[in-house]
Amino acid sequence: MRVIFMGTPDFSVPVLEALVAAGHEVAAVYCQPPRPAGRGKKDRPSPVQARAEALGLPVHHPVSLKEATAQAEFAALKADVAVVVAYGLILPQAVLDAPTRGCLNIHASLLPRWRGAAPIHRAIMAGDTETGVCIMQMEAGLDTGPVLLREAVAIGPQETTGELHDRLSALGARLIVAALERLDALTPEPQPEAGVTYAAKIDKSEARVDWTRPATEVDRLIRGLSPFPGAWCEVGGERIKLLCSAMAEAHGAPGVVLADGLTVACGTGSVRLLRLQRAGRAAQDADEFLRGMPLPRGTQLG
């Protein structure tokens, strides 16, 4: 099948690789333009662009698809289908209509729950016990199209967004290959009107830990924002990222370290901090972190 691939971040790369491995003709790869990154702020290509170029695939990175010239260039590729996964641009109707079989989106949730930009983060932050991937026919609305395939997975009790991200990326790659193989036999199922929730983009203002909240909420926040943007607290004026945690049984004043192994009291209950990161340094497991920055019992975290 002649495919246009549209994606930008790491999440999208296994999908592109799976399409190539399955023998589909990738006519073009669309991704976001290179962005300034690193200390030198030099333009850096997206993960998808880097992988596509390594595979010898033609890459397009328009700033917008609203212009007639960009839409004509897209239509001229004469694709059977476009596969879209975390691309980052809104697709105008002319683009949605251009491929013969339309545009298929890989979405990392069990729609209609968690439509929008951050479904993996929001699922963990909300305490969901399962999520999954949907292959959806795209239409003008935000993640509103009918679903061709879906598969659910359990969310582990200590799973982080980073870990779940990798699992769902691999699942999406497998499902899109299956969907393209069976496209004529699949029946699109309209999404139910009940159960719609929206996964708003993560704002960095959400990342500071409020130790007066229940331990269940603090644990979900830490795991849901790991590795990016990273939940954080302050110790002696220094910002510390908290990257992995687990529930604990101890009780005390909110934000106070209750044991040498970094158990910290919350509004109700406590959490055990398992992985942390100081500014400008690599992430460390709790034992290694404490050797460089002791936080004895009674230390107040802000």
mmCIF file of C-alpha atoms in Angstrom:
data_model
loop_
_atom_site.group_PDB
_atom_site.id
_atom_site.type_symbol
_atom_site.label_atom_id
_atom_site.label_comp_id
_atom_site.label_asym_id
_atom_site.label_seq_id
_atom_site.Cartn_x
_atom_site.Cartn_y
_atom_site.Cartn_z
ATOM 1 C CA MET A 1 0.000 0.000 0.000
ATOM 2 C CA ARG A 2 1.250 3.504 -0.822
ATOM 3 C CA VAL A 3 1.443 5.388 2.482
ATOM 4 C CA ILE A 4 2.165 8.915 3.642
ATOM 5 C CA PHE A 5 3.519 8.823 7.193
ATOM 6 C CA MET A 6 2.929 11.791 9.485
ATOM 7 C CA GLY A 7 4.588 11.902 12.917
ATOM 8 C CA THR A 8 7.258 13.747 14.856
ATOM 9 C CA PRO A 9 8.440 12.475 18.293
ATOM 10 C CA ASP A 10 10.015 9.256 19.572
ATOM 11 C CA PHE A 11 6.557 7.707 20.000
ATOM 12 C CA SER A 12 6.088 7.737 16.218
ATOM 13 C CA VAL A 13 9.377 6.114 15.200
ATOM 14 C CA PRO A 14 8.466 2.433 15.818
ATOM 15 C CA VAL A 15 5.334 2.947 13.717
ATOM 16 C CA LEU A 16 7.359 4.217 10.765
ATOM 17 C CA GLU A 17 9.780 1.319 11.130
ATOM 18 C CA ALA A 18 6.906 -1.184 11.251
ATOM 19 C CA LEU A 19 5.349 0.188 8.058
ATOM 20 C CA VAL A 20 8.658 -0.114 6.222
ATOM 21 C CA ALA A 21 9.278 -3.612 7.603
ATOM 22 C CA ALA A 22 5.787 -4.708 6.499
ATOM 23 C CA GLY A 23 6.655 -3.784 2.918
ATOM 24 C CA HIS A 24 4.457 -0.716 2.505
ATOM 25 C CA GLU A 25 5.627 1.947 0.076
ATOM 26 C CA VAL A 26 6.225 5.060 2.176
ATOM 27 C CA ALA A 27 5.812 7.807 -0.409
ATOM 28 C CA ALA A 28 6.767 10.590 1.995
ATOM 29 C CA VAL A 29 7.296 11.338 5.659
ATOM 30 C CA TYR A 30 5.782 14.492 7.142
ATOM 31 C CA CYS A 31 7.079 15.806 10.473
ATOM 32 C CA GLN A 32 7.571 19.039 12.388
ATOM 33 C CA PRO A 33 10.465 21.264 11.259
ATOM 34 C CA PRO A 34 13.814 21.063 13.093
ATOM 35 C CA ARG A 35 13.794 22.966 16.401
ATOM 36 C CA PRO A 36 16.572 24.689 18.367
ATOM 37 C CA ALA A 37 17.862 22.288 21.028
ATOM 38 C CA GLY A 38 20.814 21.725 23.330
ATOM 39 C CA ARG A 39 23.150 24.270 24.858
ATOM 40 C CA GLY A 40 24.054 25.759 21.491
ATOM 41 C CA LYS A 41 20.383 26.031 20.480
ATOM 42 C CA LYS A 42 21.204 24.647 17.046
ATOM 43 C CA ASP A 43 18.356 23.320 14.927
ATOM 44 C CA ARG A 44 17.882 19.619 15.597
ATOM 45 C CA PRO A 45 15.722 17.340 13.442
ATOM 46 C CA SER A 46 12.879 15.479 15.103
ATOM 47 C CA PRO A 47 13.303 11.768 15.899
ATOM 48 C CA VAL A 48 11.055 10.904 12.953
ATOM 49 C CA GLN A 49 13.025 13.053 10.520
ATOM 50 C CA ALA A 50 16.308 11.510 11.662
ATOM 51 C CA ARG A 51 14.977 7.965 11.273
ATOM 52 C CA ALA A 52 13.291 8.672 7.940
ATOM 53 C CA GLU A 53 16.491 10.103 6.488
ATOM 54 C CA ALA A 54 18.428 7.076 7.739
ATOM 55 C CA LEU A 55 15.906 4.878 5.912
ATOM 56 C CA GLY A 56 16.314 6.937 2.742
ATOM 57 C CA LEU A 57 12.740 8.247 2.774
ATOM 58 C CA PRO A 58 11.743 11.687 1.446
ATOM 59 C CA VAL A 59 10.946 14.103 4.278
ATOM 60 C CA HIS A 60 8.624 17.111 4.290
ATOM 61 C CA HIS A 61 8.334 19.483 7.246
ATOM 62 C CA PRO A 62 5.943 22.301 6.343
ATOM 63 C CA VAL A 63 5.178 24.885 9.007
ATOM 64 C CA SER A 64 1.492 24.587 8.082
ATOM 65 C CA LEU A 65 -0.761 22.565 5.809
ATOM 66 C CA LYS A 66 -3.286 25.367 5.373
ATOM 67 C CA GLU A 67 -1.744 26.804 2.199
ATOM 68 C CA ALA A 68 -3.000 25.600 -1.171
ATOM 69 C CA THR A 69 0.532 24.814 -2.354
ATOM 70 C CA ALA A 70 1.191 22.511 0.618
ATOM 71 C CA GLN A 71 -2.140 20.767 0.074
ATOM 72 C CA ALA A 72 -1.453 20.324 -3.638
ATOM 73 C CA GLU A 73 1.970 18.839 -2.888
ATOM 74 C CA PHE A 74 0.347 16.408 -0.441
ATOM 75 C CA ALA A 75 -2.363 15.378 -2.923
ATOM 76 C CA ALA A 76 0.209 14.920 -5.700
ATOM 77 C CA LEU A 77 1.742 12.033 -3.743
ATOM 78 C CA LYS A 78 -1.376 10.003 -4.658
ATOM 79 C CA ALA A 79 -1.303 7.940 -1.482
ATOM 80 C CA ASP A 80 -3.688 5.122 -0.669
ATOM 81 C CA VAL A 81 -3.680 6.130 2.991
ATOM 82 C CA ALA A 82 -1.989 8.491 5.430
ATOM 83 C CA VAL A 83 -0.897 7.159 8.821
ATOM 84 C CA VAL A 84 -0.812 9.864 11.483
ATOM 85 C CA VAL A 85 0.718 9.489 14.937
ATOM 86 C CA ALA A 86 1.647 12.458 17.144
ATOM 87 C CA TYR A 87 2.272 14.667 14.118
ATOM 88 C CA GLY A 88 1.576 18.012 15.764
ATOM 89 C CA LEU A 89 -0.291 19.916 13.041
ATOM 90 C CA ILE A 90 -4.021 20.143 12.396
ATOM 91 C CA LEU A 91 -4.948 18.482 9.105
ATOM 92 C CA PRO A 92 -7.325 20.576 6.965
ATOM 93 C CA GLN A 93 -10.209 18.795 5.268
ATOM 94 C CA ALA A 94 -8.408 18.915 1.908
ATOM 95 C CA VAL A 95 -5.553 16.908 3.423
ATOM 96 C CA LEU A 96 -7.901 14.457 5.152
ATOM 97 C CA ASP A 97 -9.654 13.837 1.835
ATOM 98 C CA ALA A 98 -6.555 13.466 -0.360
ATOM 99 C CA PRO A 99 -5.560 9.802 0.237
ATOM 100 C CA THR A 100 -7.857 7.283 -1.445
ATOM 101 C CA ARG A 101 -8.546 5.466 1.846
ATOM 102 C CA GLY A 102 -8.372 8.546 4.037
ATOM 103 C CA CYS A 103 -6.168 9.220 7.070
ATOM 104 C CA LEU A 104 -5.736 6.797 9.968
ATOM 105 C CA ASN A 105 -4.651 8.045 13.383
ATOM 106 C CA ILE A 106 -2.925 6.016 16.088
ATOM 107 C CA HIS A 107 -4.143 7.343 19.446
ATOM 108 C CA ALA A 108 -2.719 6.210 22.789
ATOM 109 C CA SER A 109 -5.934 5.788 24.763
ATOM 110 C CA LEU A 110 -9.187 3.858 24.735
ATOM 111 C CA LEU A 111 -11.325 6.464 23.002
ATOM 112 C CA PRO A 112 -13.472 8.371 23.801
ATOM 113 C CA ARG A 113 -11.526 8.546 27.077
ATOM 114 C CA TRP A 114 -8.548 10.907 26.894
ATOM 115 C CA ARG A 115 -8.983 12.628 23.574
ATOM 116 C CA GLY A 116 -6.282 15.229 23.072
ATOM 117 C CA ALA A 117 -2.596 15.912 23.498
ATOM 118 C CA ALA A 118 -1.451 14.014 26.611
ATOM 119 C CA PRO A 119 -3.429 10.770 26.971
ATOM 120 C CA ILE A 120 -0.612 8.729 28.525
ATOM 121 C CA HIS A 121 0.231 11.302 31.197
ATOM 122 C CA ARG A 122 -3.432 11.874 32.051
ATOM 123 C CA ALA A 123 -4.273 8.183 32.336
ATOM 124 C CA ILE A 124 -1.596 7.649 34.985
ATOM 125 C CA MET A 125 -2.315 10.933 36.769
ATOM 126 C CA ALA A 126 -6.007 9.988 36.997
ATOM 127 C CA GLY A 127 -5.229 6.574 38.463
ATOM 128 C CA ASP A 128 -6.593 4.597 35.505
ATOM 129 C CA THR A 129 -5.854 0.891 35.761
ATOM 130 C CA GLU A 130 -5.972 0.312 32.015
ATOM 131 C CA THR A 131 -5.488 2.189 28.786
ATOM 132 C CA GLY A 132 -4.643 1.146 25.253
ATOM 133 C CA VAL A 133 -4.362 2.152 21.616
ATOM 134 C CA CYS A 134 -7.023 2.928 19.027
ATOM 135 C CA ILE A 135 -6.686 3.041 15.250
ATOM 136 C CA MET A 136 -9.140 5.729 14.202
ATOM 137 C CA GLN A 137 -10.413 7.151 10.936
ATOM 138 C CA MET A 138 -9.642 10.846 11.085
ATOM 139 C CA GLU A 139 -12.239 13.566 10.681
ATOM 140 C CA ALA A 140 -12.303 17.283 11.417
ATOM 141 C CA GLY A 141 -13.027 16.930 15.165
ATOM 142 C CA LEU A 142 -10.368 16.337 17.830
ATOM 143 C CA ASP A 143 -9.952 12.547 18.057
ATOM 144 C CA THR A 144 -13.651 12.053 17.313
ATOM 145 C CA GLY A 145 -13.491 9.681 14.357
ATOM 146 C CA PRO A 146 -14.775 6.100 14.218
ATOM 147 C CA VAL A 147 -12.477 3.392 15.560
ATOM 148 C CA LEU A 148 -11.248 0.522 13.377
ATOM 149 C CA LEU A 149 -9.175 -1.381 15.943
ATOM 150 C CA ARG A 150 -8.512 -1.069 19.652
ATOM 151 C CA GLU A 151 -6.526 -3.024 22.202
ATOM 152 C CA ALA A 152 -6.408 -2.510 25.962
ATOM 153 C CA VAL A 153 -3.425 -2.954 28.292
ATOM 154 C CA ALA A 154 -3.162 -2.819 32.076
ATOM 155 C CA ILE A 155 -1.253 0.033 33.715
ATOM 156 C CA GLY A 156 1.210 -1.303 36.294
ATOM 157 C CA PRO A 157 0.969 0.020 39.876
ATOM 158 C CA GLN A 158 4.429 1.635 39.647
ATOM 159 C CA GLU A 159 4.481 2.293 35.892
ATOM 160 C CA THR A 160 5.660 5.702 34.701
ATOM 161 C CA THR A 161 4.568 7.631 31.643
ATOM 162 C CA GLY A 162 7.937 6.866 30.034
ATOM 163 C CA GLU A 163 7.488 3.123 30.463
ATOM 164 C CA LEU A 164 3.872 3.140 29.302
ATOM 165 C CA HIS A 165 4.809 5.383 26.360
ATOM 166 C CA ASP A 166 7.209 2.739 25.042
ATOM 167 C CA ARG A 167 4.691 -0.084 25.441
ATOM 168 C CA LEU A 168 1.918 1.820 23.678
ATOM 169 C CA SER A 169 4.231 2.905 20.867
ATOM 170 C CA ALA A 170 5.077 -0.732 20.145
ATOM 171 C CA LEU A 171 1.401 -1.682 20.381
ATOM 172 C CA GLY A 172 0.432 1.100 17.975
ATOM 173 C CA ALA A 173 3.019 -0.112 15.472
ATOM 174 C CA ARG A 174 1.614 -3.633 15.607
ATOM 175 C CA LEU A 175 -2.012 -2.506 15.352
ATOM 176 C CA ILE A 176 -1.534 -0.199 12.357
ATOM 177 C CA VAL A 177 0.134 -2.984 10.374
ATOM 178 C CA ALA A 178 -2.793 -5.256 11.255
ATOM 179 C CA ALA A 179 -5.305 -2.546 10.332
ATOM 180 C CA LEU A 180 -3.772 -1.973 6.906
ATOM 181 C CA GLU A 181 -3.702 -5.706 6.210
ATOM 182 C CA ARG A 182 -7.420 -6.001 7.054
ATOM 183 C CA LEU A 183 -8.632 -2.576 5.972
ATOM 184 C CA ASP A 184 -11.388 -3.858 3.679
ATOM 185 C CA ALA A 185 -12.746 -6.188 6.368
ATOM 186 C CA LEU A 186 -12.777 -3.751 9.289
ATOM 187 C CA THR A 187 -15.994 -1.994 10.303
ATOM 188 C CA PRO A 188 -15.537 1.543 11.658
ATOM 189 C CA GLU A 189 -17.313 1.890 15.013
ATOM 190 C CA PRO A 190 -18.534 5.379 15.972
ATOM 191 C CA GLN A 191 -17.279 6.515 19.349
ATOM 192 C CA PRO A 192 -19.919 6.554 22.097
ATOM 193 C CA GLU A 193 -21.109 9.947 23.263
ATOM 194 C CA ALA A 194 -20.783 8.895 26.909
ATOM 195 C CA GLY A 195 -17.421 8.711 28.648
ATOM 196 C CA VAL A 196 -15.657 11.496 26.755
ATOM 197 C CA THR A 197 -12.689 13.027 28.606
ATOM 198 C CA TYR A 198 -9.970 15.361 27.374
ATOM 199 C CA ALA A 199 -6.238 14.980 27.920
ATOM 200 C CA ALA A 200 -5.080 18.588 28.034
ATOM 201 C CA LYS A 201 -1.460 19.321 27.231
ATOM 202 C CA ILE A 202 0.712 19.149 30.354
ATOM 203 C CA ASP A 203 1.486 22.569 31.789
ATOM 204 C CA LYS A 204 4.726 22.891 33.743
ATOM 205 C CA SER A 205 2.776 24.638 36.500
ATOM 206 C CA GLU A 206 1.219 21.255 37.313
ATOM 207 C CA ALA A 207 4.575 19.691 38.108
ATOM 208 C CA ARG A 208 5.307 21.031 41.606
ATOM 209 C CA VAL A 209 4.381 18.481 44.265
ATOM 210 C CA ASP A 210 1.842 19.610 46.851
ATOM 211 C CA TRP A 211 2.664 17.440 49.840
ATOM 212 C CA THR A 212 -0.679 18.265 51.484
ATOM 213 C CA ARG A 213 -2.436 16.162 48.851
ATOM 214 C CA PRO A 214 -3.188 12.469 49.501
ATOM 215 C CA ALA A 215 -0.334 10.062 48.843
ATOM 216 C CA THR A 216 -2.291 8.411 46.024
ATOM 217 C CA GLU A 217 -2.411 11.741 44.140
ATOM 218 C CA VAL A 218 1.248 12.535 44.788
ATOM 219 C CA ASP A 219 2.335 9.091 43.585
ATOM 220 C CA ARG A 220 0.248 9.409 40.423
ATOM 221 C CA LEU A 221 1.640 12.880 39.737
ATOM 222 C CA ILE A 222 5.236 11.691 40.087
ATOM 223 C CA ARG A 223 4.737 8.663 37.846
ATOM 224 C CA GLY A 224 2.511 10.540 35.395
ATOM 225 C CA LEU A 225 5.051 13.317 34.798
ATOM 226 C CA SER A 226 8.084 11.026 34.549
ATOM 227 C CA PRO A 227 10.355 11.538 32.719
ATOM 228 C CA PHE A 228 8.982 14.787 31.269
ATOM 229 C CA PRO A 229 8.412 17.414 32.465
ATOM 230 C CA GLY A 230 9.141 15.744 35.820
ATOM 231 C CA ALA A 231 7.343 16.384 39.099
ATOM 232 C CA TRP A 232 9.525 18.377 41.482
ATOM 233 C CA CYS A 233 9.963 19.721 44.980
ATOM 234 C CA GLU A 234 12.490 21.974 46.698
ATOM 235 C CA VAL A 235 15.074 21.071 49.311
ATOM 236 C CA GLY A 236 16.977 23.995 50.791
ATOM 237 C CA GLY A 237 16.143 26.118 47.762
ATOM 238 C CA GLU A 238 17.322 23.487 45.261
ATOM 239 C CA ARG A 239 14.811 22.028 42.840
ATOM 240 C CA ILE A 240 14.760 18.217 42.777
ATOM 241 C CA LYS A 241 12.941 16.183 40.145
ATOM 242 C CA LEU A 242 11.047 13.143 41.412
ATOM 243 C CA LEU A 243 10.934 10.452 38.728
ATOM 244 C CA CYS A 244 9.640 7.293 40.374
ATOM 245 C CA SER A 245 7.738 6.517 43.562
ATOM 246 C CA ALA A 246 5.658 3.931 45.378
ATOM 247 C CA MET A 247 2.990 4.050 48.053
ATOM 248 C CA ALA A 248 4.108 3.661 51.679
ATOM 249 C CA GLU A 249 2.332 3.115 55.013
ATOM 250 C CA ALA A 250 3.959 5.719 57.287
ATOM 251 C CA HIS A 251 2.242 8.913 58.472
ATOM 252 C CA GLY A 252 3.465 12.351 59.498
ATOM 253 C CA ALA A 253 3.418 16.059 58.725
ATOM 254 C CA PRO A 254 3.132 16.743 54.958
ATOM 255 C CA GLY A 255 6.488 16.999 53.194
ATOM 256 C CA VAL A 256 8.559 15.614 56.076
ATOM 257 C CA VAL A 257 11.022 12.776 55.463
ATOM 258 C CA LEU A 258 9.931 9.947 57.758
ATOM 259 C CA ALA A 259 12.685 7.414 57.165
ATOM 260 C CA ASP A 260 16.225 7.328 55.837
ATOM 261 C CA GLY A 261 15.049 5.505 52.694
ATOM 262 C CA LEU A 262 13.205 8.625 51.520
ATOM 263 C CA THR A 263 9.675 7.946 52.676
ATOM 264 C CA VAL A 264 7.867 11.294 52.666
ATOM 265 C CA ALA A 265 4.589 12.119 54.412
ATOM 266 C CA CYS A 266 1.659 13.484 52.425
ATOM 267 C CA GLY A 267 -1.713 14.918 53.427
ATOM 268 C CA THR A 268 -2.837 11.356 54.023
ATOM 269 C CA GLY A 269 -0.391 8.460 53.849
ATOM 270 C CA SER A 270 3.102 8.693 52.396
ATOM 271 C CA VAL A 271 5.193 7.893 49.335
ATOM 272 C CA ARG A 272 8.610 6.316 48.973
ATOM 273 C CA LEU A 273 10.798 8.166 46.483
ATOM 274 C CA LEU A 274 12.654 5.674 44.290
ATOM 275 C CA ARG A 275 14.392 7.800 41.657
ATOM 276 C CA LEU A 276 15.411 11.471 41.778
ATOM 277 C CA GLN A 277 17.412 14.011 39.800
ATOM 278 C CA ARG A 278 19.281 17.152 40.804
ATOM 279 C CA ALA A 279 19.531 20.038 38.345
ATOM 280 C CA GLY A 280 22.231 19.462 35.736
ATOM 281 C CA ARG A 281 22.884 15.882 36.863
ATOM 282 C CA ALA A 282 21.838 12.411 35.809
ATOM 283 C CA ALA A 283 18.854 10.705 37.405
ATOM 284 C CA GLN A 284 19.758 8.426 40.326
ATOM 285 C CA ASP A 285 18.137 5.698 42.380
ATOM 286 C CA ALA A 286 17.308 6.793 45.924
ATOM 287 C CA ASP A 287 20.303 5.114 47.615
ATOM 288 C CA GLU A 288 22.786 6.676 45.198
ATOM 289 C CA PHE A 289 21.058 10.056 45.443
ATOM 290 C CA LEU A 290 21.270 10.047 49.246
ATOM 291 C CA ARG A 291 25.010 9.412 49.183
ATOM 292 C CA GLY A 292 25.456 12.740 47.398
ATOM 293 C CA MET A 293 22.648 14.634 49.126
ATOM 294 C CA PRO A 294 21.656 13.187 52.508
ATOM 295 C CA LEU A 295 18.045 13.864 53.517
ATOM 296 C CA PRO A 296 17.792 12.567 57.081
ATOM 297 C CA ARG A 297 14.594 11.878 58.972
ATOM 298 C CA GLY A 298 12.796 15.149 59.718
ATOM 299 C CA THR A 299 13.967 16.998 56.588
ATOM 300 C CA GLN A 300 11.197 19.229 55.223
ATOM 301 C CA LEU A 301 10.595 19.085 51.476
ATOM 302 C CA GLY A 302 9.006 22.157 49.913
#
